[in-house]
Amino acid sequence: MRDSTGFDRASDLLRRHTGDTGRPGEFTLLDREWELLDGVFSPTYTPVTGLFTTWLPFPDGGSFLEIGSGTGVTAVVAAQEGCASVTALDLSEEAVENTRRNAARHGAGDRVRVLRSDLFSALGPEERFDLIYWNSNFAEPPEGFVNETDLHHAFFDPGYDAHRRFLREAPARLNPGGRVLLGFSSIGNVELLRALAAESGQKLTLFKSQGREVDTMVIEFQMWELTAE
């Protein structure tokens, strides 16, 4: 059953993104300075980007694929932590440009390839990765809700259609021994997520979680690993 808590929380975050007249053009995260373009999800309003980035088991010398790269924080850190190749995908043109700028800013432009993509659509059919990661748009909106802008897609997944596609398509993009990790939260619909995984012949195992107080509300940030049944 859909819980309106996640939708309400995400709606508030979206309003802050679009209505904050003091939104900075740069921010500090993980002891690094980052550029922030208009229309791109900002890691300054929620701890999720920094938290998940520190949890990821980046494959040293391997390949990393990030869905929804946003400002590029995770993709850049992946390159700096030893990944030989990083592919960063985002639906938003502004986010693609933001990721490219931050990769160049931190000297990782030669290892971070950035493409505009609806999930895996921009990839070649033969491309495979050692680690696939998506900090998903886990807020479930009410029936009939439509994402009006690219920024809406950073928060809301009507009908969990994007999650369904990700769970179905991600395993085929792995190298042997590769892993799929999904950033999620207790205010997402975990029951539906499990059901969609089962539909695709997969199961979800909690990789790591941590509760954080965000704007007087305690949220459990979760990272799930997708494996075959």
PDB file of C-alpha atoms in Angstrom:
ATOM      1  CA  MET A   1       0.000   0.000   0.000  1.00  0.00           C
ATOM      2  CA  ARG A   2       1.262   3.463  -0.900  1.00  0.00           C
ATOM      3  CA  ASP A   3       2.264   5.657   2.062  1.00  0.00           C
ATOM      4  CA  SER A   4       1.994   9.402   1.431  1.00  0.00           C
ATOM      5  CA  THR A   5       4.931  10.159   3.767  1.00  0.00           C
ATOM      6  CA  GLY A   6       7.566   9.684   1.077  1.00  0.00           C
ATOM      7  CA  PHE A   7       5.638  11.721  -1.459  1.00  0.00           C
ATOM      8  CA  ASP A   8       5.115  14.565   1.020  1.00  0.00           C
ATOM      9  CA  ARG A   9       8.799  14.560   1.986  1.00  0.00           C
ATOM     10  CA  ALA A  10       9.922  14.533  -1.646  1.00  0.00           C
ATOM     11  CA  SER A  11       7.452  17.279  -2.548  1.00  0.00           C
ATOM     12  CA  ASP A  12       8.911  19.450   0.197  1.00  0.00           C
ATOM     13  CA  LEU A  13      12.438  18.802  -1.096  1.00  0.00           C
ATOM     14  CA  LEU A  14      11.378  19.690  -4.620  1.00  0.00           C
ATOM     15  CA  ARG A  15       9.890  22.993  -3.391  1.00  0.00           C
ATOM     16  CA  ARG A  16      13.164  23.778  -1.633  1.00  0.00           C
ATOM     17  CA  HIS A  17      15.110  23.045  -4.812  1.00  0.00           C
ATOM     18  CA  THR A  18      12.966  25.359  -6.913  1.00  0.00           C
ATOM     19  CA  GLY A  19      12.148  28.060  -4.368  1.00  0.00           C
ATOM     20  CA  ASP A  20      15.373  28.548  -2.423  1.00  0.00           C
ATOM     21  CA  THR A  21      16.654  31.979  -3.483  1.00  0.00           C
ATOM     22  CA  GLY A  22      19.851  31.354  -1.511  1.00  0.00           C
ATOM     23  CA  ARG A  23      20.726  28.124  -3.322  1.00  0.00           C
ATOM     24  CA  PRO A  24      24.511  28.220  -3.791  1.00  0.00           C
ATOM     25  CA  GLY A  25      26.409  27.615  -7.009  1.00  0.00           C
ATOM     26  CA  GLU A  26      28.976  25.559  -5.099  1.00  0.00           C
ATOM     27  CA  PHE A  27      28.929  23.265  -2.069  1.00  0.00           C
ATOM     28  CA  THR A  28      31.285  21.218   0.083  1.00  0.00           C
ATOM     29  CA  LEU A  29      30.827  17.469   0.490  1.00  0.00           C
ATOM     30  CA  LEU A  30      33.225  14.646   1.413  1.00  0.00           C
ATOM     31  CA  ASP A  31      36.023  17.192   1.915  1.00  0.00           C
ATOM     32  CA  ARG A  32      35.741  18.400  -1.679  1.00  0.00           C
ATOM     33  CA  GLU A  33      34.275  21.450  -3.412  1.00  0.00           C
ATOM     34  CA  TRP A  34      31.621  20.898  -6.069  1.00  0.00           C
ATOM     35  CA  GLU A  35      29.815  23.019  -8.639  1.00  0.00           C
ATOM     36  CA  LEU A  36      26.010  23.015  -8.532  1.00  0.00           C
ATOM     37  CA  LEU A  37      23.977  24.017 -11.590  1.00  0.00           C
ATOM     38  CA  ASP A  38      20.365  25.180 -11.576  1.00  0.00           C
ATOM     39  CA  GLY A  39      17.832  22.411 -12.090  1.00  0.00           C
ATOM     40  CA  VAL A  40      20.072  19.686 -10.650  1.00  0.00           C
ATOM     41  CA  PHE A  41      19.395  17.672  -7.490  1.00  0.00           C
ATOM     42  CA  SER A  42      21.349  19.283  -4.662  1.00  0.00           C
ATOM     43  CA  PRO A  43      23.121  17.087  -2.073  1.00  0.00           C
ATOM     44  CA  THR A  44      22.957  19.982   0.395  1.00  0.00           C
ATOM     45  CA  TYR A  45      19.306  19.383   1.402  1.00  0.00           C
ATOM     46  CA  THR A  46      19.665  15.712   2.369  1.00  0.00           C
ATOM     47  CA  PRO A  47      22.570  13.522   3.539  1.00  0.00           C
ATOM     48  CA  VAL A  48      21.786  10.758   1.048  1.00  0.00           C
ATOM     49  CA  THR A  49      24.475  11.470  -1.586  1.00  0.00           C
ATOM     50  CA  GLY A  50      27.344  11.703   0.859  1.00  0.00           C
ATOM     51  CA  LEU A  51      26.145   8.739   2.900  1.00  0.00           C
ATOM     52  CA  PHE A  52      25.649   6.328   0.004  1.00  0.00           C
ATOM     53  CA  THR A  53      28.902   7.354  -1.661  1.00  0.00           C
ATOM     54  CA  THR A  54      30.854   6.346   1.443  1.00  0.00           C
ATOM     55  CA  TRP A  55      29.054   2.983   1.569  1.00  0.00           C
ATOM     56  CA  LEU A  56      29.777   1.872  -1.990  1.00  0.00           C
ATOM     57  CA  PRO A  57      32.371  -0.905  -2.458  1.00  0.00           C
ATOM     58  CA  PHE A  58      34.026   0.641  -5.511  1.00  0.00           C
ATOM     59  CA  PRO A  59      35.828  -2.058  -7.537  1.00  0.00           C
ATOM     60  CA  ASP A  60      39.518  -1.169  -7.546  1.00  0.00           C
ATOM     61  CA  GLY A  61      40.678  -1.347 -11.150  1.00  0.00           C
ATOM     62  CA  GLY A  62      37.156  -2.250 -12.287  1.00  0.00           C
ATOM     63  CA  SER A  63      34.225  -0.574 -13.991  1.00  0.00           C
ATOM     64  CA  PHE A  64      31.463   1.399 -12.291  1.00  0.00           C
ATOM     65  CA  LEU A  65      28.099   2.498 -13.680  1.00  0.00           C
ATOM     66  CA  GLU A  66      25.994   5.123 -11.924  1.00  0.00           C
ATOM     67  CA  ILE A  67      22.384   5.770 -12.875  1.00  0.00           C
ATOM     68  CA  GLY A  68      21.256   9.308 -12.042  1.00  0.00           C
ATOM     69  CA  SER A  69      24.612  10.981 -11.483  1.00  0.00           C
ATOM     70  CA  GLY A  70      23.250  14.443 -10.633  1.00  0.00           C
ATOM     71  CA  THR A  71      26.156  16.701  -9.702  1.00  0.00           C
ATOM     72  CA  GLY A  72      28.641  13.877 -10.255  1.00  0.00           C
ATOM     73  CA  VAL A  73      29.809  13.457  -6.667  1.00  0.00           C
ATOM     74  CA  THR A  74      29.605   9.663  -6.600  1.00  0.00           C
ATOM     75  CA  ALA A  75      31.044   9.206 -10.093  1.00  0.00           C
ATOM     76  CA  VAL A  76      34.041  11.424  -9.344  1.00  0.00           C
ATOM     77  CA  VAL A  77      34.728   9.709  -6.012  1.00  0.00           C
ATOM     78  CA  ALA A  78      34.518   6.327  -7.769  1.00  0.00           C
ATOM     79  CA  ALA A  79      37.282   7.409 -10.150  1.00  0.00           C
ATOM     80  CA  GLN A  80      39.364   8.785  -7.298  1.00  0.00           C
ATOM     81  CA  GLU A  81      38.879   5.578  -5.278  1.00  0.00           C
ATOM     82  CA  GLY A  82      40.450   3.432  -7.980  1.00  0.00           C
ATOM     83  CA  CYS A  83      37.837   2.532 -10.580  1.00  0.00           C
ATOM     84  CA  ALA A  84      39.555   2.233 -13.961  1.00  0.00           C
ATOM     85  CA  SER A  85      36.450   3.388 -15.795  1.00  0.00           C
ATOM     86  CA  VAL A  86      33.311   5.177 -14.666  1.00  0.00           C
ATOM     87  CA  THR A  87      30.137   5.697 -16.677  1.00  0.00           C
ATOM     88  CA  ALA A  88      27.681   8.262 -15.317  1.00  0.00           C
ATOM     89  CA  LEU A  89      24.170   8.447 -16.759  1.00  0.00           C
ATOM     90  CA  ASP A  90      21.399  10.951 -16.154  1.00  0.00           C
ATOM     91  CA  LEU A  91      18.117  11.850 -17.827  1.00  0.00           C
ATOM     92  CA  SER A  92      18.719  15.567 -17.258  1.00  0.00           C
ATOM     93  CA  GLU A  93      20.875  17.612 -19.646  1.00  0.00           C
ATOM     94  CA  GLU A  94      21.755  19.932 -16.765  1.00  0.00           C
ATOM     95  CA  ALA A  95      22.886  17.010 -14.610  1.00  0.00           C
ATOM     96  CA  VAL A  96      25.007  15.615 -17.450  1.00  0.00           C
ATOM     97  CA  GLU A  97      26.746  18.970 -17.789  1.00  0.00           C
ATOM     98  CA  ASN A  98      27.106  19.261 -14.004  1.00  0.00           C
ATOM     99  CA  THR A  99      28.741  15.844 -13.764  1.00  0.00           C
ATOM    100  CA  ARG A 100      31.123  16.670 -16.627  1.00  0.00           C
ATOM    101  CA  ARG A 101      32.164  19.920 -14.986  1.00  0.00           C
ATOM    102  CA  ASN A 102      32.836  18.320 -11.626  1.00  0.00           C
ATOM    103  CA  ALA A 103      34.751  15.437 -13.204  1.00  0.00           C
ATOM    104  CA  ALA A 104      36.987  17.958 -14.972  1.00  0.00           C
ATOM    105  CA  ARG A 105      37.287  20.041 -11.821  1.00  0.00           C
ATOM    106  CA  HIS A 106      38.655  17.078  -9.886  1.00  0.00           C
ATOM    107  CA  GLY A 107      40.933  15.770 -12.620  1.00  0.00           C
ATOM    108  CA  ALA A 108      38.784  12.746 -13.393  1.00  0.00           C
ATOM    109  CA  GLY A 109      37.532  13.718 -16.825  1.00  0.00           C
ATOM    110  CA  ASP A 110      39.629  11.018 -18.504  1.00  0.00           C
ATOM    111  CA  ARG A 111      38.006   8.254 -16.432  1.00  0.00           C
ATOM    112  CA  VAL A 112      34.411   9.499 -16.163  1.00  0.00           C
ATOM    113  CA  ARG A 113      32.243   9.140 -19.258  1.00  0.00           C
ATOM    114  CA  VAL A 114      28.964  11.046 -18.939  1.00  0.00           C
ATOM    115  CA  LEU A 115      25.910  10.366 -21.115  1.00  0.00           C
ATOM    116  CA  ARG A 116      22.327  11.535 -21.186  1.00  0.00           C
ATOM    117  CA  SER A 117      20.270   8.401 -20.764  1.00  0.00           C
ATOM    118  CA  ASP A 118      16.907   7.073 -19.635  1.00  0.00           C
ATOM    119  CA  LEU A 119      18.272   4.350 -17.343  1.00  0.00           C
ATOM    120  CA  PHE A 120      20.393   2.093 -19.621  1.00  0.00           C
ATOM    121  CA  SER A 121      19.127   3.389 -22.975  1.00  0.00           C
ATOM    122  CA  ALA A 122      22.323   5.212 -24.069  1.00  0.00           C
ATOM    123  CA  LEU A 123      24.583   2.197 -23.519  1.00  0.00           C
ATOM    124  CA  GLY A 124      25.790  -0.113 -26.232  1.00  0.00           C
ATOM    125  CA  PRO A 125      24.279  -3.620 -26.132  1.00  0.00           C
ATOM    126  CA  GLU A 126      27.610  -5.192 -25.217  1.00  0.00           C
ATOM    127  CA  GLU A 127      28.512  -2.932 -22.286  1.00  0.00           C
ATOM    128  CA  ARG A 128      28.957  -4.620 -18.906  1.00  0.00           C
ATOM    129  CA  PHE A 129      30.124  -3.382 -15.488  1.00  0.00           C
ATOM    130  CA  ASP A 130      31.563  -4.640 -12.215  1.00  0.00           C
ATOM    131  CA  LEU A 131      29.305  -2.452 -10.066  1.00  0.00           C
ATOM    132  CA  ILE A 132      25.986  -0.840 -11.015  1.00  0.00           C
ATOM    133  CA  TYR A 133      24.472   1.696  -8.631  1.00  0.00           C
ATOM    134  CA  TRP A 134      21.365   3.862  -8.582  1.00  0.00           C
ATOM    135  CA  ASN A 135      20.324   6.262  -5.820  1.00  0.00           C
ATOM    136  CA  SER A 136      16.738   5.900  -6.914  1.00  0.00           C
ATOM    137  CA  ASN A 137      13.767   8.265  -7.071  1.00  0.00           C
ATOM    138  CA  PHE A 138      12.003   6.210  -4.401  1.00  0.00           C
ATOM    139  CA  ALA A 139       9.120   8.592  -3.619  1.00  0.00           C
ATOM    140  CA  GLU A 140       5.904   6.956  -4.834  1.00  0.00           C
ATOM    141  CA  PRO A 141       3.405   9.587  -6.041  1.00  0.00           C
ATOM    142  CA  PRO A 142      -0.365   9.129  -6.169  1.00  0.00           C
ATOM    143  CA  GLU A 143      -2.029   7.554  -9.181  1.00  0.00           C
ATOM    144  CA  GLY A 144      -2.163   9.898 -12.172  1.00  0.00           C
ATOM    145  CA  PHE A 145       0.848  11.948 -11.088  1.00  0.00           C
ATOM    146  CA  VAL A 146       3.045  13.114 -13.977  1.00  0.00           C
ATOM    147  CA  ASN A 147       6.692  14.210 -13.759  1.00  0.00           C
ATOM    148  CA  GLU A 148       6.609  17.639 -15.372  1.00  0.00           C
ATOM    149  CA  THR A 149      10.352  18.363 -15.432  1.00  0.00           C
ATOM    150  CA  ASP A 150      13.657  16.495 -15.351  1.00  0.00           C
ATOM    151  CA  LEU A 151      14.025  17.549 -11.715  1.00  0.00           C
ATOM    152  CA  HIS A 152      10.732  15.801 -10.881  1.00  0.00           C
ATOM    153  CA  HIS A 153      12.320  12.558 -12.095  1.00  0.00           C
ATOM    154  CA  ALA A 154      14.997  12.916  -9.411  1.00  0.00           C
ATOM    155  CA  PHE A 155      12.306  12.503  -6.739  1.00  0.00           C
ATOM    156  CA  PHE A 156       9.234  10.694  -8.044  1.00  0.00           C
ATOM    157  CA  ASP A 157       8.653   7.396  -9.856  1.00  0.00           C
ATOM    158  CA  PRO A 158       4.984   7.140 -10.922  1.00  0.00           C
ATOM    159  CA  GLY A 159       3.847   3.532 -10.715  1.00  0.00           C
ATOM    160  CA  TYR A 160       7.425   2.556  -9.847  1.00  0.00           C
ATOM    161  CA  ASP A 161       7.903   2.069 -13.586  1.00  0.00           C
ATOM    162  CA  ALA A 162      11.569   3.119 -13.499  1.00  0.00           C
ATOM    163  CA  HIS A 163      12.263   0.747 -10.606  1.00  0.00           C
ATOM    164  CA  ARG A 164      10.573  -2.085 -12.499  1.00  0.00           C
ATOM    165  CA  ARG A 165      12.774  -1.449 -15.544  1.00  0.00           C
ATOM    166  CA  PHE A 166      15.943  -1.115 -13.465  1.00  0.00           C
ATOM    167  CA  LEU A 167      15.343  -4.374 -11.605  1.00  0.00           C
ATOM    168  CA  ARG A 168      14.630  -6.181 -14.861  1.00  0.00           C
ATOM    169  CA  GLU A 169      17.508  -4.755 -16.922  1.00  0.00           C
ATOM    170  CA  ALA A 170      20.382  -4.247 -14.484  1.00  0.00           C
ATOM    171  CA  PRO A 171      21.463  -7.906 -14.031  1.00  0.00           C
ATOM    172  CA  ALA A 172      22.103  -8.297 -17.767  1.00  0.00           C
ATOM    173  CA  ARG A 173      24.566  -5.389 -17.578  1.00  0.00           C
ATOM    174  CA  LEU A 174      26.908  -7.091 -15.113  1.00  0.00           C
ATOM    175  CA  ASN A 175      30.271  -8.673 -15.668  1.00  0.00           C
ATOM    176  CA  PRO A 176      30.697 -12.121 -14.057  1.00  0.00           C
ATOM    177  CA  GLY A 177      30.851 -11.569 -10.301  1.00  0.00           C
ATOM    178  CA  GLY A 178      29.462  -8.051 -10.634  1.00  0.00           C
ATOM    179  CA  ARG A 179      27.048  -6.415  -8.199  1.00  0.00           C
ATOM    180  CA  VAL A 180      23.914  -4.254  -8.361  1.00  0.00           C
ATOM    181  CA  LEU A 181      23.264  -1.842  -5.479  1.00  0.00           C
ATOM    182  CA  LEU A 182      20.200   0.351  -5.063  1.00  0.00           C
ATOM    183  CA  GLY A 183      20.067   3.392  -2.796  1.00  0.00           C
ATOM    184  CA  PHE A 184      16.654   3.595  -1.151  1.00  0.00           C
ATOM    185  CA  SER A 185      14.909   4.742   2.036  1.00  0.00           C
ATOM    186  CA  SER A 186      12.283   3.801   4.594  1.00  0.00           C
ATOM    187  CA  ILE A 187       9.964   6.405   3.073  1.00  0.00           C
ATOM    188  CA  GLY A 188       9.992   4.513  -0.223  1.00  0.00           C
ATOM    189  CA  ASN A 189       7.678   1.571  -0.899  1.00  0.00           C
ATOM    190  CA  VAL A 190       9.903  -1.343   0.136  1.00  0.00           C
ATOM    191  CA  GLU A 191       7.103  -3.911  -0.184  1.00  0.00           C
ATOM    192  CA  LEU A 192       6.485  -2.926  -3.799  1.00  0.00           C
ATOM    193  CA  LEU A 193      10.217  -2.919  -4.486  1.00  0.00           C
ATOM    194  CA  ARG A 194      10.495  -6.503  -3.208  1.00  0.00           C
ATOM    195  CA  ALA A 195       7.523  -7.571  -5.316  1.00  0.00           C
ATOM    196  CA  LEU A 196       9.018  -6.032  -8.454  1.00  0.00           C
ATOM    197  CA  ALA A 197      12.334  -7.757  -7.783  1.00  0.00           C
ATOM    198  CA  ALA A 198      10.547 -11.084  -7.452  1.00  0.00           C
ATOM    199  CA  GLU A 199       8.736 -10.432 -10.743  1.00  0.00           C
ATOM    200  CA  SER A 200      12.108 -10.262 -12.465  1.00  0.00           C
ATOM    201  CA  GLY A 201      13.426 -13.380 -10.738  1.00  0.00           C
ATOM    202  CA  GLN A 202      15.591 -11.402  -8.334  1.00  0.00           C
ATOM    203  CA  LYS A 203      15.744 -10.910  -4.586  1.00  0.00           C
ATOM    204  CA  LEU A 204      16.784  -7.980  -2.430  1.00  0.00           C
ATOM    205  CA  THR A 205      19.218  -8.193   0.469  1.00  0.00           C
ATOM    206  CA  LEU A 206      19.871  -5.242   2.753  1.00  0.00           C
ATOM    207  CA  PHE A 207      23.498  -4.256   2.193  1.00  0.00           C
ATOM    208  CA  LYS A 208      23.600  -1.430   4.734  1.00  0.00           C
ATOM    209  CA  SER A 209      21.260   0.994   6.508  1.00  0.00           C
ATOM    210  CA  GLN A 210      21.430   3.921   8.865  1.00  0.00           C
ATOM    211  CA  GLY A 211      18.845   6.113  10.523  1.00  0.00           C
ATOM    212  CA  ARG A 212      19.284   9.871  10.278  1.00  0.00           C
ATOM    213  CA  GLU A 213      17.169  12.728  11.600  1.00  0.00           C
ATOM    214  CA  VAL A 214      16.255  14.984   8.692  1.00  0.00           C
ATOM    215  CA  ASP A 215      14.118  18.054   9.405  1.00  0.00           C
ATOM    216  CA  THR A 216      12.798  16.530  12.680  1.00  0.00           C
ATOM    217  CA  MET A 217      11.929  13.254  10.906  1.00  0.00           C
ATOM    218  CA  VAL A 218      13.980  10.079  11.357  1.00  0.00           C
ATOM    219  CA  ILE A 219      14.595   8.399   8.006  1.00  0.00           C
ATOM    220  CA  GLU A 220      16.307   5.054   7.547  1.00  0.00           C
ATOM    221  CA  PHE A 221      18.564   5.324   4.518  1.00  0.00           C
ATOM    222  CA  GLN A 222      19.014   1.916   2.933  1.00  0.00           C
ATOM    223  CA  MET A 223      21.208   0.283   0.322  1.00  0.00           C
ATOM    224  CA  TRP A 224      19.839  -2.931  -1.199  1.00  0.00           C
ATOM    225  CA  GLU A 225      21.747  -5.527  -3.183  1.00  0.00           C
ATOM    226  CA  LEU A 226      19.995  -7.240  -6.082  1.00  0.00           C
ATOM    227  CA  THR A 227      20.797 -10.904  -6.660  1.00  0.00           C
ATOM    228  CA  ALA A 228      19.248 -13.832  -8.514  1.00  0.00           C
ATOM    229  CA  GLU A 229      16.643 -15.913  -6.691  1.00  0.00           C
TER     230      GLU A 229
END
